Amino acid sequence: MRIFYLAPLLAAIPVAALAEPMTFDAALQRAAANAPSLQASEAGVEAKRSTAIAAGRLPDPTLSVGVDNFPVSGPPAFTLNGDSMTMARVGIEQAFPNPAKRRAQRGRAQADIGVAEADLAVEAQNVRLETALAWIDLYYAKRRLAQLERLDESLGDLQATVSARLASGSARPSQALEPEQLRAAVKDRRSELEADVAKAQARLARLTGDPDADVSGEPPVLEVDGTALRAHVASLPRLRALDAQARAADADVSLARADKRPDWRVGTSYGRRDPAYGDMVSVTLSIDLPFFAKRRQDPLIAARESEASRARLMRDAGERDVLTALDSDLADHAMHHQRLMNARQTLVPLAKRRAELDMASYAAGKLDLGSALLSTLAEAEAEVDALSREADVARDAIRINYTYGEMRP
């Protein structure tokens, strides 16, 4: 949870080192150490812990200074002499909230810490998940782009073949334009893939703090165990956050109930009179009298109890939502895996075989160049599509394990 304490160490790393490509694990560690949202959440936890120190403490004493029994009528009116009751007074008073209220205040402060820590855990999980997905997206976007560039390179050899056939008179002049048309189509597709690379790099840079974020190494191979994930749903940060909110609501109930118990105050004062008379000392004890609880404290207690009941119901609803989302994600993962297998075992081999046959037919003069080139483009698109499907499977595994599991960088 506090892995971003590594931030000072990473700050000492030269900029050139930060600009180097990152492995999957390195990207997670760097995001955990540099994400501002995590540092903000940690500051929130520290703020709640500082607040808890003062919770349940006695309030500050009250100092009072005044003049008592100053005459405003009769012979001694508006004078300080000649009246035995006029005196300068200085006093101090201390309030003592009832013990139940002080315990409830301490309990509410601890509940606030729990809520802040749960929010930090949720944010840490979100940062890990977003970083992992950004790394995966960049990795596969670059692979798809590289696959398309290989097709572009192969078009150079094809152009040479067409030029040779034109020179021998076995090809029409218009056929010299067909490789260029295919290159234009490939260029459009490359622009799309370059945009995907740029967007994935921007996401990874935002999360890791590296403006030149890049990837290196291979993605992790993660197994998806639905049974094990369902068994640990209750420990997920999202549900622990709802548990913390329910405990905070229960603390509010205790605090509202404590208001039905009387608080009390003790005060003492010293009165200085004319030297002809003696000084005085006073002691007071004040106690609150909650006689009208049915119209004051009880409605507030009922409201807090309703809020606590709502928090517990929201926790139950949250668990159902998580289980439903997990089942949905598992179904998508199974579907994406089947689509990947279909691409690898059927679609790509068929597209490759068709391209080979069409190029052979073109070489034998049985097929026009345009059709042969379209088959070549279809093969490249099949390869790129297979990589997209592989990326979908990898994204599913990352999202499921980092959302419903206990994954750590």
PDB file of N, CA and C in Angstrom, residues 142-194:
ATOM      1  N   LYS A 142       2.560  -1.880 -30.818  1.00  0.00           N
ATOM      2  CA  LYS A 142       3.844  -1.877 -31.530  1.00  0.00           C
ATOM      3  C   LYS A 142       4.025  -3.170 -32.326  1.00  0.00           C
ATOM      4  N   ARG A 143       3.560  -4.283 -31.817  1.00  0.00           N
ATOM      5  CA  ARG A 143       3.664  -5.539 -32.572  1.00  0.00           C
ATOM      6  C   ARG A 143       2.797  -5.508 -33.826  1.00  0.00           C
ATOM      7  N   ARG A 144       1.579  -4.948 -33.699  1.00  0.00           N
ATOM      8  CA  ARG A 144       0.724  -4.848 -34.881  1.00  0.00           C
ATOM      9  C   ARG A 144       1.354  -3.925 -35.929  1.00  0.00           C
ATOM     10  N   LEU A 145       1.938  -2.828 -35.471  1.00  0.00           N
ATOM     11  CA  LEU A 145       2.589  -1.907 -36.399  1.00  0.00           C
ATOM     12  C   LEU A 145       3.785  -2.574 -37.087  1.00  0.00           C
ATOM     13  N   ALA A 146       4.560  -3.337 -36.334  1.00  0.00           N
ATOM     14  CA  ALA A 146       5.705  -4.037 -36.926  1.00  0.00           C
ATOM     15  C   ALA A 146       5.250  -5.056 -37.965  1.00  0.00           C
ATOM     16  N   GLN A 147       4.123  -5.720 -37.703  1.00  0.00           N
ATOM     17  CA  GLN A 147       3.600  -6.695 -38.661  1.00  0.00           C
ATOM     18  C   GLN A 147       3.216  -6.009 -39.977  1.00  0.00           C
ATOM     19  N   LEU A 148       2.626  -4.846 -39.880  1.00  0.00           N
ATOM     20  CA  LEU A 148       2.237  -4.125 -41.084  1.00  0.00           C
ATOM     21  C   LEU A 148       3.458  -3.591 -41.831  1.00  0.00           C
ATOM     22  N   GLU A 149       4.476  -3.206 -41.101  1.00  0.00           N
ATOM     23  CA  GLU A 149       5.689  -2.710 -41.752  1.00  0.00           C
ATOM     24  C   GLU A 149       6.391  -3.823 -42.539  1.00  0.00           C
ATOM     25  N   ARG A 150       6.291  -5.048 -42.060  1.00  0.00           N
ATOM     26  CA  ARG A 150       6.885  -6.172 -42.812  1.00  0.00           C
ATOM     27  C   ARG A 150       6.186  -6.337 -44.159  1.00  0.00           C
ATOM     28  N   LEU A 151       4.864  -6.106 -44.160  1.00  0.00           N
ATOM     29  CA  LEU A 151       4.146  -6.173 -45.428  1.00  0.00           C
ATOM     30  C   LEU A 151       4.625  -5.072 -46.362  1.00  0.00           C
ATOM     31  N   ASP A 152       4.829  -3.877 -45.827  1.00  0.00           N
ATOM     32  CA  ASP A 152       5.288  -2.760 -46.651  1.00  0.00           C
ATOM     33  C   ASP A 152       6.654  -3.069 -47.262  1.00  0.00           C
ATOM     34  N   GLU A 153       7.521  -3.709 -46.487  1.00  0.00           N
ATOM     35  CA  GLU A 153       8.840  -4.065 -47.003  1.00  0.00           C
ATOM     36  C   GLU A 153       8.738  -5.097 -48.128  1.00  0.00           C
ATOM     37  N   SER A 154       7.791  -6.030 -47.969  1.00  0.00           N
ATOM     38  CA  SER A 154       7.647  -7.062 -49.002  1.00  0.00           C
ATOM     39  C   SER A 154       7.121  -6.493 -50.308  1.00  0.00           C
ATOM     40  N   LEU A 155       6.445  -5.337 -50.215  1.00  0.00           N
ATOM     41  CA  LEU A 155       5.933  -4.729 -51.439  1.00  0.00           C
ATOM     42  C   LEU A 155       7.061  -4.222 -52.326  1.00  0.00           C
ATOM     43  N   GLY A 156       8.216  -3.920 -51.742  1.00  0.00           N
ATOM     44  CA  GLY A 156       9.363  -3.507 -52.555  1.00  0.00           C
ATOM     45  C   GLY A 156       9.803  -4.607 -53.494  1.00  0.00           C
ATOM     46  N   ASP A 157       9.862  -5.849 -52.994  1.00  0.00           N
ATOM     47  CA  ASP A 157      10.222  -6.980 -53.857  1.00  0.00           C
ATOM     48  C   ASP A 157       9.173  -7.189 -54.938  1.00  0.00           C
ATOM     49  N   LEU A 158       7.906  -7.007 -54.556  1.00  0.00           N
ATOM     50  CA  LEU A 158       6.845  -7.180 -55.538  1.00  0.00           C
ATOM     51  C   LEU A 158       6.930  -6.119 -56.634  1.00  0.00           C
ATOM     52  N   GLN A 159       7.267  -4.889 -56.237  1.00  0.00           N
ATOM     53  CA  GLN A 159       7.421  -3.814 -57.215  1.00  0.00           C
ATOM     54  C   GLN A 159       8.524  -4.146 -58.221  1.00  0.00           C
ATOM     55  N   ALA A 160       9.607  -4.728 -57.716  1.00  0.00           N
ATOM     56  CA  ALA A 160      10.703  -5.120 -58.614  1.00  0.00           C
ATOM     57  C   ALA A 160      10.242  -6.188 -59.593  1.00  0.00           C
ATOM     58  N   THR A 161       9.413  -7.126 -59.102  1.00  0.00           N
ATOM     59  CA  THR A 161       8.898  -8.176 -59.983  1.00  0.00           C
ATOM     60  C   THR A 161       8.017  -7.588 -61.072  1.00  0.00           C
ATOM     61  N   VAL A 162       7.148  -6.653 -60.665  1.00  0.00           N
ATOM     62  CA  VAL A 162       6.255  -6.026 -61.644  1.00  0.00           C
ATOM     63  C   VAL A 162       7.062  -5.239 -62.677  1.00  0.00           C
ATOM     64  N   SER A 163       8.084  -4.534 -62.214  1.00  0.00           N
ATOM     65  CA  SER A 163       8.927  -3.758 -63.139  1.00  0.00           C
ATOM     66  C   SER A 163       9.612  -4.674 -64.149  1.00  0.00           C
ATOM     67  N   ALA A 164      10.072  -5.827 -63.686  1.00  0.00           N
ATOM     68  CA  ALA A 164      10.722  -6.777 -64.597  1.00  0.00           C
ATOM     69  C   ALA A 164       9.735  -7.304 -65.628  1.00  0.00           C
ATOM     70  N   ARG A 165       8.495  -7.572 -65.194  1.00  0.00           N
ATOM     71  CA  ARG A 165       7.500  -8.076 -66.135  1.00  0.00           C
ATOM     72  C   ARG A 165       7.091  -7.001 -67.131  1.00  0.00           C
ATOM     73  N   LEU A 166       7.070  -5.749 -66.659  1.00  0.00           N
ATOM     74  CA  LEU A 166       6.763  -4.660 -67.576  1.00  0.00           C
ATOM     75  C   LEU A 166       7.851  -4.547 -68.640  1.00  0.00           C
ATOM     76  N   ALA A 167       9.091  -4.692 -68.198  1.00  0.00           N
ATOM     77  CA  ALA A 167      10.205  -4.594 -69.146  1.00  0.00           C
ATOM     78  C   ALA A 167      10.164  -5.709 -70.181  1.00  0.00           C
ATOM     79  N   SER A 168       9.690  -6.879 -69.771  1.00  0.00           N
ATOM     80  CA  SER A 168       9.619  -8.014 -70.705  1.00  0.00           C
ATOM     81  C   SER A 168       8.360  -7.985 -71.540  1.00  0.00           C
ATOM     82  N   GLY A 169       7.425  -7.074 -71.182  1.00  0.00           N
ATOM     83  CA  GLY A 169       6.184  -6.963 -71.945  1.00  0.00           C
ATOM     84  C   GLY A 169       5.125  -7.946 -71.536  1.00  0.00           C
ATOM     85  N   SER A 170       5.309  -8.677 -70.429  1.00  0.00           N
ATOM     86  CA  SER A 170       4.319  -9.652 -69.991  1.00  0.00           C
ATOM     87  C   SER A 170       3.303  -9.080 -69.018  1.00  0.00           C
ATOM     88  N   ALA A 171       3.396  -7.770 -68.735  1.00  0.00           N
ATOM     89  CA  ALA A 171       2.440  -7.141 -67.820  1.00  0.00           C
ATOM     90  C   ALA A 171       1.957  -5.843 -68.424  1.00  0.00           C
ATOM     91  N   ARG A 172       0.717  -5.473 -68.093  1.00  0.00           N
ATOM     92  CA  ARG A 172       0.162  -4.230 -68.576  1.00  0.00           C
ATOM     93  C   ARG A 172       0.790  -3.047 -67.843  1.00  0.00           C
ATOM     94  N   PRO A 173       0.923  -1.889 -68.475  1.00  0.00           N
ATOM     95  CA  PRO A 173       1.497  -0.716 -67.789  1.00  0.00           C
ATOM     96  C   PRO A 173       0.725  -0.319 -66.541  1.00  0.00           C
ATOM     97  N   SER A 174      -0.597  -0.493 -66.571  1.00  0.00           N
ATOM     98  CA  SER A 174      -1.395  -0.091 -65.396  1.00  0.00           C
ATOM     99  C   SER A 174      -1.081  -0.932 -64.168  1.00  0.00           C
ATOM    100  N   GLN A 175      -0.549  -2.132 -64.380  1.00  0.00           N
ATOM    101  CA  GLN A 175      -0.230  -2.990 -63.240  1.00  0.00           C
ATOM    102  C   GLN A 175       0.910  -2.418 -62.393  1.00  0.00           C
ATOM    103  N   ALA A 176       1.701  -1.520 -62.960  1.00  0.00           N
ATOM    104  CA  ALA A 176       2.773  -0.895 -62.171  1.00  0.00           C
ATOM    105  C   ALA A 176       2.225  -0.025 -61.057  1.00  0.00           C
ATOM    106  N   LEU A 177       0.961   0.389 -61.203  1.00  0.00           N
ATOM    107  CA  LEU A 177       0.351   1.242 -60.170  1.00  0.00           C
ATOM    108  C   LEU A 177      -0.254   0.444 -59.024  1.00  0.00           C
ATOM    109  N   GLU A 178      -0.519  -0.820 -59.213  1.00  0.00           N
ATOM    110  CA  GLU A 178      -1.232  -1.596 -58.205  1.00  0.00           C
ATOM    111  C   GLU A 178      -0.429  -1.767 -56.905  1.00  0.00           C
ATOM    112  N   PRO A 179       0.889  -2.025 -56.957  1.00  0.00           N
ATOM    113  CA  PRO A 179       1.634  -2.059 -55.684  1.00  0.00           C
ATOM    114  C   PRO A 179       1.594  -0.734 -54.932  1.00  0.00           C
ATOM    115  N   GLU A 180       1.599   0.375 -55.699  1.00  0.00           N
ATOM    116  CA  GLU A 180       1.531   1.676 -55.044  1.00  0.00           C
ATOM    117  C   GLU A 180       0.166   1.889 -54.398  1.00  0.00           C
ATOM    118  N   GLN A 181      -0.893   1.401 -55.061  1.00  0.00           N
ATOM    119  CA  GLN A 181      -2.217   1.498 -54.455  1.00  0.00           C
ATOM    120  C   GLN A 181      -2.281   0.702 -53.151  1.00  0.00           C
ATOM    121  N   LEU A 182      -1.671  -0.469 -53.170  1.00  0.00           N
ATOM    122  CA  LEU A 182      -1.647  -1.268 -51.945  1.00  0.00           C
ATOM    123  C   LEU A 182      -0.838  -0.576 -50.865  1.00  0.00           C
ATOM    124  N   ARG A 183       0.277   0.051 -51.292  1.00  0.00           N
ATOM    125  CA  ARG A 183       1.079   0.797 -50.311  1.00  0.00           C
ATOM    126  C   ARG A 183       0.244   1.908 -49.668  1.00  0.00           C
ATOM    127  N   ALA A 184      -0.580   2.579 -50.468  1.00  0.00           N
ATOM    128  CA  ALA A 184      -1.427   3.650 -49.929  1.00  0.00           C
ATOM    129  C   ALA A 184      -2.416   3.091 -48.907  1.00  0.00           C
ATOM    130  N   ALA A 185      -2.985   1.912 -49.195  1.00  0.00           N
ATOM    131  CA  ALA A 185      -3.904   1.288 -48.247  1.00  0.00           C
ATOM    132  C   ALA A 185      -3.180   0.902 -46.957  1.00  0.00           C
ATOM    133  N   VAL A 186      -1.966   0.374 -47.127  1.00  0.00           N
ATOM    134  CA  VAL A 186      -1.161   0.012 -45.953  1.00  0.00           C
ATOM    135  C   VAL A 186      -0.801   1.261 -45.158  1.00  0.00           C
ATOM    136  N   LYS A 187      -0.541   2.362 -45.847  1.00  0.00           N
ATOM    137  CA  LYS A 187      -0.204   3.619 -45.165  1.00  0.00           C
ATOM    138  C   LYS A 187      -1.357   4.103 -44.299  1.00  0.00           C
ATOM    139  N   ASP A 188      -2.585   3.988 -44.812  1.00  0.00           N
ATOM    140  CA  ASP A 188      -3.745   4.368 -44.005  1.00  0.00           C
ATOM    141  C   ASP A 188      -3.847   3.494 -42.758  1.00  0.00           C
ATOM    142  N   ARG A 189      -3.641   2.215 -42.954  1.00  0.00           N
ATOM    143  CA  ARG A 189      -3.721   1.296 -41.793  1.00  0.00           C
ATOM    144  C   ARG A 189      -2.600   1.593 -40.814  1.00  0.00           C
ATOM    145  N   ARG A 190      -1.405   1.940 -41.343  1.00  0.00           N
ATOM    146  CA  ARG A 190      -0.296   2.259 -40.459  1.00  0.00           C
ATOM    147  C   ARG A 190      -0.615   3.506 -39.632  1.00  0.00           C
ATOM    148  N   SER A 191      -1.265   4.475 -40.223  1.00  0.00           N
ATOM    149  CA  SER A 191      -1.620   5.690 -39.485  1.00  0.00           C
ATOM    150  C   SER A 191      -2.509   5.360 -38.292  1.00  0.00           C
ATOM    151  N   GLU A 192      -3.453   4.436 -38.488  1.00  0.00           N
ATOM    152  CA  GLU A 192      -4.309   4.029 -37.381  1.00  0.00           C
ATOM    153  C   GLU A 192      -3.496   3.367 -36.269  1.00  0.00           C
ATOM    154  N   LEU A 193      -2.591   2.473 -36.664  1.00  0.00           N
ATOM    155  CA  LEU A 193      -1.798   1.769 -35.659  1.00  0.00           C
ATOM    156  C   LEU A 193      -0.811   2.706 -34.964  1.00  0.00           C
ATOM    157  N   GLU A 194      -0.258   3.672 -35.702  1.00  0.00           N
ATOM    158  CA  GLU A 194       0.627   4.646 -35.071  1.00  0.00           C
ATOM    159  C   GLU A 194      -0.132   5.489 -34.046  1.00  0.00           C
TER     160      GLU A 194
END
